[in-house]
């Protein structure tokens, strides 16, 4: 079988992706569509060769080889941001009889479970002998004979039987599966996300990726205060995010020297805040290197001493890039629910110490003043410490 662009698909099943809110965005629409198609193409590589095209806010994905893994591909597409709904559709010959037969067999389970249905037809091939309305009436009438338990309902049907007559084949599909929503990763720019081993920062990262932001991760690692397992746990968290984010780079920053220096020369009550300020400064350096335009953290207002409004002001003050804290207004329960949904929760609760927990002060300051913080930092060679940490970065690349 040839692979010229206009031949019918090798398999008889294709996927239809319905794009989300980006269709509303006028001039950006084509850029968004192209980004979505590019993201889909990269994610699908491991499942075989597919032809990917877009028309009228629907992306069509057709297998180009009989060996394509359709189950795996469908699962992969369910985590593709920018897609509100996805359907598996069956291709058939472009005759009313073949379309009806396909609806009866391919959608049998859906129709058996439904009490009500309707048929919606679309024709891009205007030479087809029936109008869309005639085709819907024909298929609907015959389906009602074949499945006498279902009623036609034009307003709130349980199942919509979709029929599309395209250039080389007709396609039949039922209700779409909900997609991942959001915007295609990349259309929202790029940010550096501070990823700890906790519950919150993976959720925060996922929420930013959902809004179309491409991410690179930064993790601060305090060997030997934290174990190699703690680092593996963070890399595993990043890996669990890759079905949504695509390939991820994790910058693992050696943080031990900074922590030891802080412990040696700064007041214990300010310890967490001073540490967080170093994290933000280093994350901003990484952002400059990789061309990112924002920072992301998993801070949630009032959750711990370093997450009061005053504390966030003091930590955010060291950088010029905007700091995004998407879980700032969420309760722990809501964050946990999201963590479970995206599959990071079980890994987040593995009991390996994070660098912050190892050095937690007994009485942390919750209402810090900038002048006391700056006084404490005056004793430090800030630039030297940052430079040494940045030079020690280990870069780990993770693929979906
Ligand atoms: P998380 O559940 O994400 O660990 P948390 O509630 O434990 O958050 P903190 O430990 O105070 O909060 O950290 C606040 C934020 O700082 C984290 O969400 C994360 O973005 C960043 N952060 C903390 N520790 C690290 C680390 N070791 N490496 C990278 N980022 C970190
Ligand atoms: Mg933490």
PDB file of N, CA, C and O and ligand atoms in Angstrom, residues 194-202 218-220 276 279 296-299 303-304 306-307 332 354-356, ligand 1:
ATOM      1  N   UNK A 194      10.259  24.306  40.404  1.00  0.00           N
ATOM      2  CA  UNK A 194      11.043  23.775  41.522  1.00  0.00           C
ATOM      3  C   UNK A 194      10.361  22.520  42.033  1.00  0.00           C
ATOM      4  O   UNK A 194       9.284  22.585  42.632  1.00  0.00           O
ATOM      5  N   UNK A 195      10.981  21.391  41.774  1.00  0.00           N
ATOM      6  CA  UNK A 195      10.362  20.106  42.086  1.00  0.00           C
ATOM      7  C   UNK A 195      11.034  19.488  43.305  1.00  0.00           C
ATOM      8  O   UNK A 195      12.216  19.141  43.267  1.00  0.00           O
ATOM      9  N   UNK A 196      10.269  19.376  44.383  1.00  0.00           N
ATOM     10  CA  UNK A 196      10.775  18.691  45.575  1.00  0.00           C
ATOM     11  C   UNK A 196      10.255  17.259  45.512  1.00  0.00           C
ATOM     12  O   UNK A 196       9.682  16.851  44.512  1.00  0.00           O
ATOM     13  N   UNK A 197      10.392  16.522  46.581  1.00  0.00           N
ATOM     14  CA  UNK A 197       9.836  15.169  46.564  1.00  0.00           C
ATOM     15  C   UNK A 197       8.454  15.119  47.173  1.00  0.00           C
ATOM     16  O   UNK A 197       7.918  14.042  47.415  1.00  0.00           O
ATOM     17  N   UNK A 198       7.851  16.296  47.424  1.00  0.00           N
ATOM     18  CA  UNK A 198       6.574  16.338  48.137  1.00  0.00           C
ATOM     19  C   UNK A 198       5.366  16.125  47.238  1.00  0.00           C
ATOM     20  O   UNK A 198       5.482  15.726  46.079  1.00  0.00           O
ATOM     21  N   UNK A 199       4.201  16.423  47.791  1.00  0.00           N
ATOM     22  CA  UNK A 199       2.942  16.217  47.066  1.00  0.00           C
ATOM     23  C   UNK A 199       2.630  17.425  46.186  1.00  0.00           C
ATOM     24  O   UNK A 199       2.080  17.294  45.093  1.00  0.00           O
ATOM     25  N   UNK A 200       3.008  18.606  46.660  1.00  0.00           N
ATOM     26  CA  UNK A 200       2.511  19.836  46.039  1.00  0.00           C
ATOM     27  C   UNK A 200       3.189  20.241  44.735  1.00  0.00           C
ATOM     28  O   UNK A 200       2.518  20.636  43.782  1.00  0.00           O
ATOM     29  N   UNK A 201       4.517  20.147  44.707  1.00  0.00           N
ATOM     30  CA  UNK A 201       5.184  20.681  43.518  1.00  0.00           C
ATOM     31  C   UNK A 201       4.906  19.862  42.240  1.00  0.00           C
ATOM     32  O   UNK A 201       4.817  20.464  41.161  1.00  0.00           O
ATOM     33  N   UNK A 202       4.726  18.526  42.307  1.00  0.00           N
ATOM     34  CA  UNK A 202       4.333  17.844  41.068  1.00  0.00           C
ATOM     35  C   UNK A 202       2.959  18.307  40.573  1.00  0.00           C
ATOM     36  O   UNK A 202       2.743  18.464  39.363  1.00  0.00           O
ATOM     37  N   UNK A 218      13.866  21.925  38.334  1.00  0.00           N
ATOM     38  CA  UNK A 218      15.065  22.100  39.148  1.00  0.00           C
ATOM     39  C   UNK A 218      14.831  21.367  40.461  1.00  0.00           C
ATOM     40  O   UNK A 218      13.770  21.514  41.077  1.00  0.00           O
ATOM     41  N   UNK A 219      15.811  20.553  40.861  1.00  0.00           N
ATOM     42  CA  UNK A 219      15.717  19.903  42.171  1.00  0.00           C
ATOM     43  C   UNK A 219      16.992  20.152  42.965  1.00  0.00           C
ATOM     44  O   UNK A 219      18.092  20.004  42.439  1.00  0.00           O
ATOM     45  N   UNK A 220      16.817  20.532  44.232  1.00  0.00           N
ATOM     46  CA  UNK A 220      17.965  20.784  45.106  1.00  0.00           C
ATOM     47  C   UNK A 220      18.207  19.556  45.962  1.00  0.00           C
ATOM     48  O   UNK A 220      17.285  19.059  46.625  1.00  0.00           O
ATOM     49  N   UNK A 276      15.169  29.010  50.985  1.00  0.00           N
ATOM     50  CA  UNK A 276      14.225  29.181  49.880  1.00  0.00           C
ATOM     51  C   UNK A 276      14.687  30.328  48.965  1.00  0.00           C
ATOM     52  O   UNK A 276      14.504  30.281  47.762  1.00  0.00           O
ATOM     53  N   UNK A 279      17.231  28.952  46.707  1.00  0.00           N
ATOM     54  CA  UNK A 279      16.584  28.131  45.669  1.00  0.00           C
ATOM     55  C   UNK A 279      16.041  29.007  44.539  1.00  0.00           C
ATOM     56  O   UNK A 279      16.213  28.695  43.362  1.00  0.00           O
ATOM     57  N   UNK A 296       8.045  28.302  38.862  1.00  0.00           N
ATOM     58  CA  UNK A 296       6.846  27.665  39.419  1.00  0.00           C
ATOM     59  C   UNK A 296       7.214  26.998  40.741  1.00  0.00           C
ATOM     60  O   UNK A 296       8.235  26.313  40.826  1.00  0.00           O
ATOM     61  N   UNK A 297       6.397  27.200  41.781  1.00  0.00           N
ATOM     62  CA  UNK A 297       6.604  26.470  43.030  1.00  0.00           C
ATOM     63  C   UNK A 297       5.285  25.839  43.488  1.00  0.00           C
ATOM     64  O   UNK A 297       4.207  26.207  43.015  1.00  0.00           O
ATOM     65  N   UNK A 298       5.394  24.920  44.426  1.00  0.00           N
ATOM     66  CA  UNK A 298       4.214  24.245  44.969  1.00  0.00           C
ATOM     67  C   UNK A 298       3.749  24.850  46.280  1.00  0.00           C
ATOM     68  O   UNK A 298       3.176  24.152  47.105  1.00  0.00           O
ATOM     69  N   UNK A 299       3.981  26.137  46.475  1.00  0.00           N
ATOM     70  CA  UNK A 299       3.580  26.761  47.736  1.00  0.00           C
ATOM     71  C   UNK A 299       2.060  26.949  47.805  1.00  0.00           C
ATOM     72  O   UNK A 299       1.422  27.274  46.816  1.00  0.00           O
ATOM     73  N   UNK A 303       0.202  26.889  54.516  1.00  0.00           N
ATOM     74  CA  UNK A 303       0.409  25.452  54.760  1.00  0.00           C
ATOM     75  C   UNK A 303       1.525  25.193  55.775  1.00  0.00           C
ATOM     76  O   UNK A 303       1.407  24.326  56.628  1.00  0.00           O
ATOM     77  N   UNK A 304       2.629  25.899  55.632  1.00  0.00           N
ATOM     78  CA  UNK A 304       3.731  25.792  56.597  1.00  0.00           C
ATOM     79  C   UNK A 304       4.260  27.199  56.868  1.00  0.00           C
ATOM     80  O   UNK A 304       3.855  28.169  56.206  1.00  0.00           O
ATOM     81  N   UNK A 306       6.888  28.752  56.131  1.00  0.00           N
ATOM     82  CA  UNK A 306       7.516  29.515  55.050  1.00  0.00           C
ATOM     83  C   UNK A 306       6.515  29.850  53.942  1.00  0.00           C
ATOM     84  O   UNK A 306       6.888  30.317  52.884  1.00  0.00           O
ATOM     85  N   UNK A 307       5.225  29.592  54.198  1.00  0.00           N
ATOM     86  CA  UNK A 307       4.226  29.864  53.169  1.00  0.00           C
ATOM     87  C   UNK A 307       3.168  30.858  53.641  1.00  0.00           C
ATOM     88  O   UNK A 307       2.015  30.804  53.223  1.00  0.00           O
ATOM     89  N   UNK A 332      -5.101  21.265  51.186  1.00  0.00           N
ATOM     90  CA  UNK A 332      -4.285  20.048  51.030  1.00  0.00           C
ATOM     91  C   UNK A 332      -5.105  18.917  50.397  1.00  0.00           C
ATOM     92  O   UNK A 332      -4.617  18.198  49.529  1.00  0.00           O
ATOM     93  N   UNK A 354      13.427  15.112  52.491  1.00  0.00           N
ATOM     94  CA  UNK A 354      13.749  16.183  51.562  1.00  0.00           C
ATOM     95  C   UNK A 354      14.765  17.095  52.245  1.00  0.00           C
ATOM     96  O   UNK A 354      14.872  17.108  53.472  1.00  0.00           O
ATOM     97  N   UNK A 355      15.505  17.855  51.453  1.00  0.00           N
ATOM     98  CA  UNK A 355      16.531  18.718  52.052  1.00  0.00           C
ATOM     99  C   UNK A 355      15.927  19.732  53.020  1.00  0.00           C
ATOM    100  O   UNK A 355      16.561  20.131  53.982  1.00  0.00           O
ATOM    101  N   UNK A 356      14.655  20.129  52.790  1.00  0.00           N
ATOM    102  CA  UNK A 356      14.047  21.111  53.692  1.00  0.00           C
ATOM    103  C   UNK A 356      13.735  20.487  55.043  1.00  0.00           C
ATOM    104  O   UNK A 356      13.903  21.114  56.084  1.00  0.00           O
TER     105      UNK A 356
HETATM  106  P1  LIG B   1       6.058  20.087  48.303  1.00  0.00           P
HETATM  107  O1  LIG B   1       4.913  19.209  48.657  1.00  0.00           O
HETATM  108  O2  LIG B   1       6.079  20.482  46.862  1.00  0.00           O
HETATM  109  O3  LIG B   1       7.375  19.573  48.811  1.00  0.00           O
HETATM  110  P2  LIG B   1       5.824  21.678  50.638  1.00  0.00           P
HETATM  111  O4  LIG B   1       4.449  22.022  51.074  1.00  0.00           O
HETATM  112  O5  LIG B   1       6.560  20.577  51.308  1.00  0.00           O
HETATM  113  O6  LIG B   1       5.787  21.437  49.068  1.00  0.00           O
HETATM  114  P3  LIG B   1       8.127  23.353  51.066  1.00  0.00           P
HETATM  115  O7  LIG B   1       8.931  22.164  51.403  1.00  0.00           O
HETATM  116  O8  LIG B   1       8.080  24.508  51.978  1.00  0.00           O
HETATM  117  O9  LIG B   1       6.619  23.028  50.749  1.00  0.00           O
HETATM  118  O10 LIG B   1       8.598  23.901  49.655  1.00  0.00           O
HETATM  119  C1  LIG B   1       7.869  24.869  48.978  1.00  0.00           C
HETATM  120  C2  LIG B   1       8.211  24.763  47.505  1.00  0.00           C
HETATM  121  O11 LIG B   1       9.606  24.970  47.326  1.00  0.00           O
HETATM  122  C3  LIG B   1       7.968  23.379  46.932  1.00  0.00           C
HETATM  123  O12 LIG B   1       6.641  23.198  46.535  1.00  0.00           O
HETATM  124  C4  LIG B   1       8.921  23.378  45.777  1.00  0.00           C
HETATM  125  O13 LIG B   1       8.389  24.089  44.675  1.00  0.00           O
HETATM  126  C5  LIG B   1      10.111  24.142  46.325  1.00  0.00           C
HETATM  127  N1  LIG B   1      11.080  23.209  46.929  1.00  0.00           N
HETATM  128  C6  LIG B   1      11.200  22.837  48.210  1.00  0.00           C
HETATM  129  N2  LIG B   1      12.214  21.964  48.380  1.00  0.00           N
HETATM  130  C7  LIG B   1      12.755  21.769  47.144  1.00  0.00           C
HETATM  131  C8  LIG B   1      13.835  20.973  46.630  1.00  0.00           C
HETATM  132  N3  LIG B   1      14.552  20.186  47.403  1.00  0.00           N
HETATM  133  N4  LIG B   1      14.082  21.040  45.318  1.00  0.00           N
HETATM  134  C9  LIG B   1      13.340  21.818  44.505  1.00  0.00           C
HETATM  135  N5  LIG B   1      12.329  22.581  44.928  1.00  0.00           N
HETATM  136  C10 LIG B   1      12.025  22.562  46.223  1.00  0.00           C
END
